[in-house]
Coordinates of C-alpha atoms in Angstrom, one line a residue:
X1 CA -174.2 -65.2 143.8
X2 CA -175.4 -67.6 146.3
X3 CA -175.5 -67.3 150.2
X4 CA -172.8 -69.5 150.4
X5 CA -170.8 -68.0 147.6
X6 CA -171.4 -64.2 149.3
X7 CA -170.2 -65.6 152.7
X8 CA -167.2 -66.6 151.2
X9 CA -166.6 -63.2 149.5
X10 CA -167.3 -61.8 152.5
X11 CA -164.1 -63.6 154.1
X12 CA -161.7 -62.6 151.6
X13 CA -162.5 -59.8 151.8
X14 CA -162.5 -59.2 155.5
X15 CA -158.7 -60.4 154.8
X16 CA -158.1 -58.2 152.2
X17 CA -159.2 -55.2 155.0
X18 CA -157.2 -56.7 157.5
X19 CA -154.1 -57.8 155.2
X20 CA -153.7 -53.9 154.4
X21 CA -154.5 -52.8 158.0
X22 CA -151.0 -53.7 159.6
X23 CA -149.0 -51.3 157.5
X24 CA -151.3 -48.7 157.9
X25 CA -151.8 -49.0 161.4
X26 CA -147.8 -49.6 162.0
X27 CA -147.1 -46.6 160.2
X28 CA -149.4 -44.4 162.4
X29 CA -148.2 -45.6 165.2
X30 CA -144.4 -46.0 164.4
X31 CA -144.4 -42.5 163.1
X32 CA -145.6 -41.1 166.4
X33 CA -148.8 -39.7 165.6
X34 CA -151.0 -42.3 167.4
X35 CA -150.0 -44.5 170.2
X36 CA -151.2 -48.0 170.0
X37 CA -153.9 -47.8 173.3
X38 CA -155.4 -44.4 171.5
X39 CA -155.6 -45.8 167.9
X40 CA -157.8 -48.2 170.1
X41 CA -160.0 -46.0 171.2
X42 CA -160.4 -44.1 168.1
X43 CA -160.9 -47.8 166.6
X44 CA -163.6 -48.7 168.7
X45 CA -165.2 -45.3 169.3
X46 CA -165.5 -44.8 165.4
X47 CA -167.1 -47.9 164.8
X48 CA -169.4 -47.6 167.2
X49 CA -170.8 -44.4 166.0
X50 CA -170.9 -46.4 162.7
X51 CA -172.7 -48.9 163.5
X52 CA -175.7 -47.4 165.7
X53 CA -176.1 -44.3 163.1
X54 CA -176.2 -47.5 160.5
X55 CA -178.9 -49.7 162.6
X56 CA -181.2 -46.3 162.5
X57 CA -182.4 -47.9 159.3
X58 CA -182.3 -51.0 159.8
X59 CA -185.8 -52.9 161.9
X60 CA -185.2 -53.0 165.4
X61 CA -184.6 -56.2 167.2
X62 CA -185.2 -57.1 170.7
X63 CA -182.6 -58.7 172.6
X64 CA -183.1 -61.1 175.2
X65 CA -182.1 -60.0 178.8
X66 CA -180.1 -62.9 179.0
X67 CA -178.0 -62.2 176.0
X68 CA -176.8 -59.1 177.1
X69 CA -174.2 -60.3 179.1
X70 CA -173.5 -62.7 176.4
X71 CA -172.4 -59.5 174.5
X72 CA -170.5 -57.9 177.3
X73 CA -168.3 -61.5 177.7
X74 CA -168.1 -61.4 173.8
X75 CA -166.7 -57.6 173.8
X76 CA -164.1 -58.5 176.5
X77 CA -162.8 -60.9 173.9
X78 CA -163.4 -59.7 170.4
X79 CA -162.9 -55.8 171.6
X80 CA -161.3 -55.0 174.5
X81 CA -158.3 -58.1 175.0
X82 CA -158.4 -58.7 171.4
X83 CA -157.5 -55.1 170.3
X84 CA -155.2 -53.6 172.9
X85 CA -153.0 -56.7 172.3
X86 CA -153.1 -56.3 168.1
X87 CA -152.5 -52.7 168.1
X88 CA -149.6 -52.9 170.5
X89 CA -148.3 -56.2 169.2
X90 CA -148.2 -54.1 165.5
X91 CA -146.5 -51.6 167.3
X92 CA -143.5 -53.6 168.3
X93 CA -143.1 -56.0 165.5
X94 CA -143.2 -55.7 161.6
X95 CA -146.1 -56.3 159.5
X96 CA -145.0 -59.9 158.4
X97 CA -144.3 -61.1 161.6
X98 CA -147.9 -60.1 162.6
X99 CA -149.7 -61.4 159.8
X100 CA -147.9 -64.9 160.3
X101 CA -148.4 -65.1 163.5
X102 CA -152.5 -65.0 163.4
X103 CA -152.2 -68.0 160.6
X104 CA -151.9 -70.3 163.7
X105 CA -156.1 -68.9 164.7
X106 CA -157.6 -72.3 162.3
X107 CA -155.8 -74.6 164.9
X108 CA -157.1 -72.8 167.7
X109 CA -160.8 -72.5 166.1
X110 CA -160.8 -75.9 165.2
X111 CA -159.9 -77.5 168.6
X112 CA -162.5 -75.2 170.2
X113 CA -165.1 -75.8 167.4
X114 CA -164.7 -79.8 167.9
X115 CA -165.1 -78.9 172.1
X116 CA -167.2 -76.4 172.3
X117 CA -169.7 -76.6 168.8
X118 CA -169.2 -80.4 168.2
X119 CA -168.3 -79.1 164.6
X120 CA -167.1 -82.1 162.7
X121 CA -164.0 -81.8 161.7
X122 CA -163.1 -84.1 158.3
X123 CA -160.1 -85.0 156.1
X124 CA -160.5 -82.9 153.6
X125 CA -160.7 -79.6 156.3
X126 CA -157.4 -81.0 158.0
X127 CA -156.1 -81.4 154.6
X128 CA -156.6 -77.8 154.0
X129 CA -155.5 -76.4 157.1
X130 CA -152.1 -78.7 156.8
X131 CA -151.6 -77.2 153.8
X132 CA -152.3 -73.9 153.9
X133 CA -150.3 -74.1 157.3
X134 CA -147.3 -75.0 155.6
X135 CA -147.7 -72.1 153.1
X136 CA -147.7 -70.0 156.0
X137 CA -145.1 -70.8 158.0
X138 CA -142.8 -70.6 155.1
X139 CA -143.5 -67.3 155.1
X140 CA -142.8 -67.4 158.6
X141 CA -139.4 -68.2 158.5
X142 CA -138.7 -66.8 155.1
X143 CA -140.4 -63.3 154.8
X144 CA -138.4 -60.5 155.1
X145 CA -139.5 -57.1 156.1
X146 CA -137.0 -53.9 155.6
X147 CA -139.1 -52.5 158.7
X148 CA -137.8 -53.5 162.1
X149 CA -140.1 -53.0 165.4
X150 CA -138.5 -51.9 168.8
X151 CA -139.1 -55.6 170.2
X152 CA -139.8 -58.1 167.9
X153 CA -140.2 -61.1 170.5
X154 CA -142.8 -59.1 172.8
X155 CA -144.7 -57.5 169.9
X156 CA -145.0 -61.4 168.6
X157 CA -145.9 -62.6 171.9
X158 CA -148.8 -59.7 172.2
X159 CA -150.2 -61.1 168.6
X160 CA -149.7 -64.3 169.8
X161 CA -152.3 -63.3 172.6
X162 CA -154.4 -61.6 170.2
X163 CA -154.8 -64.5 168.4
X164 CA -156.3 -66.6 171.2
X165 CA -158.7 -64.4 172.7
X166 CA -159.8 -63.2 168.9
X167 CA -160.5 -67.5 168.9
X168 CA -162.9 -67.3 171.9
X169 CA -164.3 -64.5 170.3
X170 CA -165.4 -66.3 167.2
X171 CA -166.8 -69.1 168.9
X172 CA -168.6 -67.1 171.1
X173 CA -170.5 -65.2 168.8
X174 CA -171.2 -68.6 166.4
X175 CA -174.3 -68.9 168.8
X176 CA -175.5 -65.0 168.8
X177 CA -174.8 -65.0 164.8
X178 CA -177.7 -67.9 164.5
X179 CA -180.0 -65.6 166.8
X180 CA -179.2 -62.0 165.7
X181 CA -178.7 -59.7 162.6
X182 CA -175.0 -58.4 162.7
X183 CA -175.7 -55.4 163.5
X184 CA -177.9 -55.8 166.6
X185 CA -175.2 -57.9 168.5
X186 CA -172.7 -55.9 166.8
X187 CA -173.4 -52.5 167.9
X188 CA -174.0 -53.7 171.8
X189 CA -170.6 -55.3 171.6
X190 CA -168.6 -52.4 170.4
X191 CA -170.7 -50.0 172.8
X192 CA -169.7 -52.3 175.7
X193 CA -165.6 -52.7 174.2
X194 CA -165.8 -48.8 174.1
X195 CA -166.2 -48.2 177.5
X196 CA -163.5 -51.2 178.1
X197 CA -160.7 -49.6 176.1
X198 CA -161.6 -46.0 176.7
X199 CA -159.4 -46.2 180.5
X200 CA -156.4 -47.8 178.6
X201 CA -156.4 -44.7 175.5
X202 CA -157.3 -42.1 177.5
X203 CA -154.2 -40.7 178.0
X204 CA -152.7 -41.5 175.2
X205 CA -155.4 -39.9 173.4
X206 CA -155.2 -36.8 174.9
X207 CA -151.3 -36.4 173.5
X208 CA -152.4 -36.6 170.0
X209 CA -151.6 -33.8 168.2
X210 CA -154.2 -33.3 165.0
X211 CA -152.5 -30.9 163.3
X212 CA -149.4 -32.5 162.4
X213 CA -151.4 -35.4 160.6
X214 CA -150.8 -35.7 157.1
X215 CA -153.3 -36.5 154.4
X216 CA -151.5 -40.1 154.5
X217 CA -151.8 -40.3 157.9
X218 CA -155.8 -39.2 158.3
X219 CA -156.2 -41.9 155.3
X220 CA -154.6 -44.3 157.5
X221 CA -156.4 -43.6 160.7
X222 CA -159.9 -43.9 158.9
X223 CA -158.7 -47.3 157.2
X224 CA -158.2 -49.0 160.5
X225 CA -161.3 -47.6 161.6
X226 CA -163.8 -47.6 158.8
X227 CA -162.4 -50.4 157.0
X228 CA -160.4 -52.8 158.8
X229 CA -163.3 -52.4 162.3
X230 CA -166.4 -51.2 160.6
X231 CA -166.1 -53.1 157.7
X232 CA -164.4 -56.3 159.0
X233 CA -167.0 -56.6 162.1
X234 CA -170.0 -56.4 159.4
X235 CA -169.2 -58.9 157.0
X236 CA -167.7 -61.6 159.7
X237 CA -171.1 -61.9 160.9
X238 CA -172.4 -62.7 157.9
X239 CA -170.0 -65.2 157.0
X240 CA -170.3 -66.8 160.5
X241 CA -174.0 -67.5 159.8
X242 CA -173.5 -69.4 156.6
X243 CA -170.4 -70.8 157.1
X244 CA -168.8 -73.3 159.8
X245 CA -166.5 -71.4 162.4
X246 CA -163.5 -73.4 161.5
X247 CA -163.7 -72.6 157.7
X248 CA -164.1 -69.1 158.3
X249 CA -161.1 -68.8 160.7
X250 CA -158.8 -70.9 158.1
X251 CA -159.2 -67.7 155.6
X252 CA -157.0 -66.3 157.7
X253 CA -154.2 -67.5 155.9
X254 CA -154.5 -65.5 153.3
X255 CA -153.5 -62.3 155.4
X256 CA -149.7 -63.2 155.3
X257 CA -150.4 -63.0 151.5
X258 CA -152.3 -60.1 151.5
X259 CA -150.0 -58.2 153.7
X260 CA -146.6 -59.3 151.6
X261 CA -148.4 -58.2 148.2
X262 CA -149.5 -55.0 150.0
X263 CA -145.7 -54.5 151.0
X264 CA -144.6 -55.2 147.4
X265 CA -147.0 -52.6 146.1
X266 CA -145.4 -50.5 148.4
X267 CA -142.0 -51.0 147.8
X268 CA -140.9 -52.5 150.9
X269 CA -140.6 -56.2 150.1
X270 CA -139.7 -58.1 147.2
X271 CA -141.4 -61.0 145.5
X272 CA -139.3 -64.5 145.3
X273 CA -140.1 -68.0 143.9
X274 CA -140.1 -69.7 147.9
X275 CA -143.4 -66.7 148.2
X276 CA -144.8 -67.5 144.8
X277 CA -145.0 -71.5 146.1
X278 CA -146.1 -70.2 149.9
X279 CA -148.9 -68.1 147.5
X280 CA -150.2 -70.9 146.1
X281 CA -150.2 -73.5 148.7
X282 CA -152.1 -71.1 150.7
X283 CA -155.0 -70.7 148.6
X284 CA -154.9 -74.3 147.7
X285 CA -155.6 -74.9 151.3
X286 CA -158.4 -72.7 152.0
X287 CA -159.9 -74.1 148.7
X288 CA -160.2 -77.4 150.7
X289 CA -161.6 -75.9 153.2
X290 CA -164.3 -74.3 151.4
X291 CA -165.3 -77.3 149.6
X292 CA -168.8 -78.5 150.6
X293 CA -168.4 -82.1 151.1
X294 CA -170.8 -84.4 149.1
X295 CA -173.6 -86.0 150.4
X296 CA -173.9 -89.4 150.9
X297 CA -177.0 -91.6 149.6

């Protein structure tokens, strides 16, 4: 498999992590064994273990004094802002609502690729986003999820903010991608989001009660942090440096997908002919996107 090709598998599957992530997650938190601001810091704090035990064996880098603030400013938006909002967002809406909501990310990465990378952005990418868009709002305001959140309209608004700041966030580390391995820039910036989040969970961490977990629930808890932090953090990074920003945030599109087959799997959603046609005009449209245009001679 090529570069380009790996990149790419890296974003699906960095959807498929995050596509699973919102029931498992919800159900932590719905179920009262984690609050949202906790499963934060357990989220963070985990990964952060990970990835400096991981970079033991890895060559050491040297950063730049410059670029450390670079990494703070990127932690306060891929980390700190980013997360509180998701988890407590998940928290208060249903996992099909959440998914949907982040599909509107490629419009935000787009306008602030064009502004801020000078990215050029061509027919064929707006042809994909326009149509994968429309896959995903069909979902939108078609899904139907059997579980309801205590307040749909601020848990959406809290993705909603999510979604920005996670769009800064990408742009943002474009630049440090180009310069850095992953994991050099990565473990700073979960190091500096630790000590962000760690006032906000501290509390609510100190109510957990361990015993009462059940082996669903520690399965869970390690899912959203070894999978959808550790393992999503790692292999964005990679795409990022082989891949235009804007292609890698349309991708996210496929979460709504993920997410609904995940449900259906799971028993709590059922599979239609307006989700098939949604299915298919999503993937259609991040196709496009990933279509290498043709060189002219």
């Amino acid at each position: 498999m090529n570069s380009r090709g790996f990149a790419i598998f890296a974003l699906f599957m960095v959807q498929v992590l995050y596509g699973l992530n919102y029931t498992f997650a919800k159900t932590v938190m719905n179920e009262n064994f984690v609050k949202p601001f906790a499963l934060t810091v357990l989220r963070v704090g985990g990964a952060t273990i990970l990835f400096w035990l991981f970079s033991i064996w890895l060559p050491k880098e040297k950063v730049e004094q410059k670029d450390y603030f670079k990494f703070f400013i990127a932690a306060v938006f891929g980390v700190a802002i980013n997360m509180l909002f998701f988890l407590k967002g998940v928290e208060l809406t249903t996992p099909i609502h959440a998914s949907a909501i982040v599909t509107i990310t490629p419009v935000i990465i787009l306008i602030l690729s064009s502004i801020i990378l000078k990215e050029k952005i061509t027919t064929l990418k707006i042809s994909g986003v326009a149509l994968a868009f429309f896959g995903a709002l069909a979902l939108t305001l078609f899904g139907d999820s059997e579980r309801e959140g205590d307040n749909i309209i601020l848990g959406n608004t809290f993705i909603l903010l999510n979604t920005f700041f996670y769009s800064v966030y990408i742009i943002l580390i474009k630049q440090l991608t180009a310069k850095y391995h992953p994991f050099t820039f990565i473990k700073w910036l979960f190091l500096f989001g630790f000590f962000m989040v760690l006032p906000f969970g501290y509390n609510e961490l100190q109510e957990v009660q361990w015993q009462t977990f059940t082996p669903y629930i520690s399965f869970s808890v390690l899912f959203v942090v070894i999978g959808a932090t550790f393992g999503t953090y790692l292999l964005n990074p990679i795409a990022l440096n082989k891949l235009k920003a804007s292609t890698v945030g349309v991708f996210i599109y496929l979460q709504p997908v993920i997410a609904g087959l995940f449900a259906l799997i799971m028993g709590a959603d059922t599979i239609d002919t307006l989700k098939i046609i949604a299915m298919v005009l999503i993937f259609s449209g991040v196709y496009l996107v990933t279509l290498k245009p043709k060189k002219i001679n």
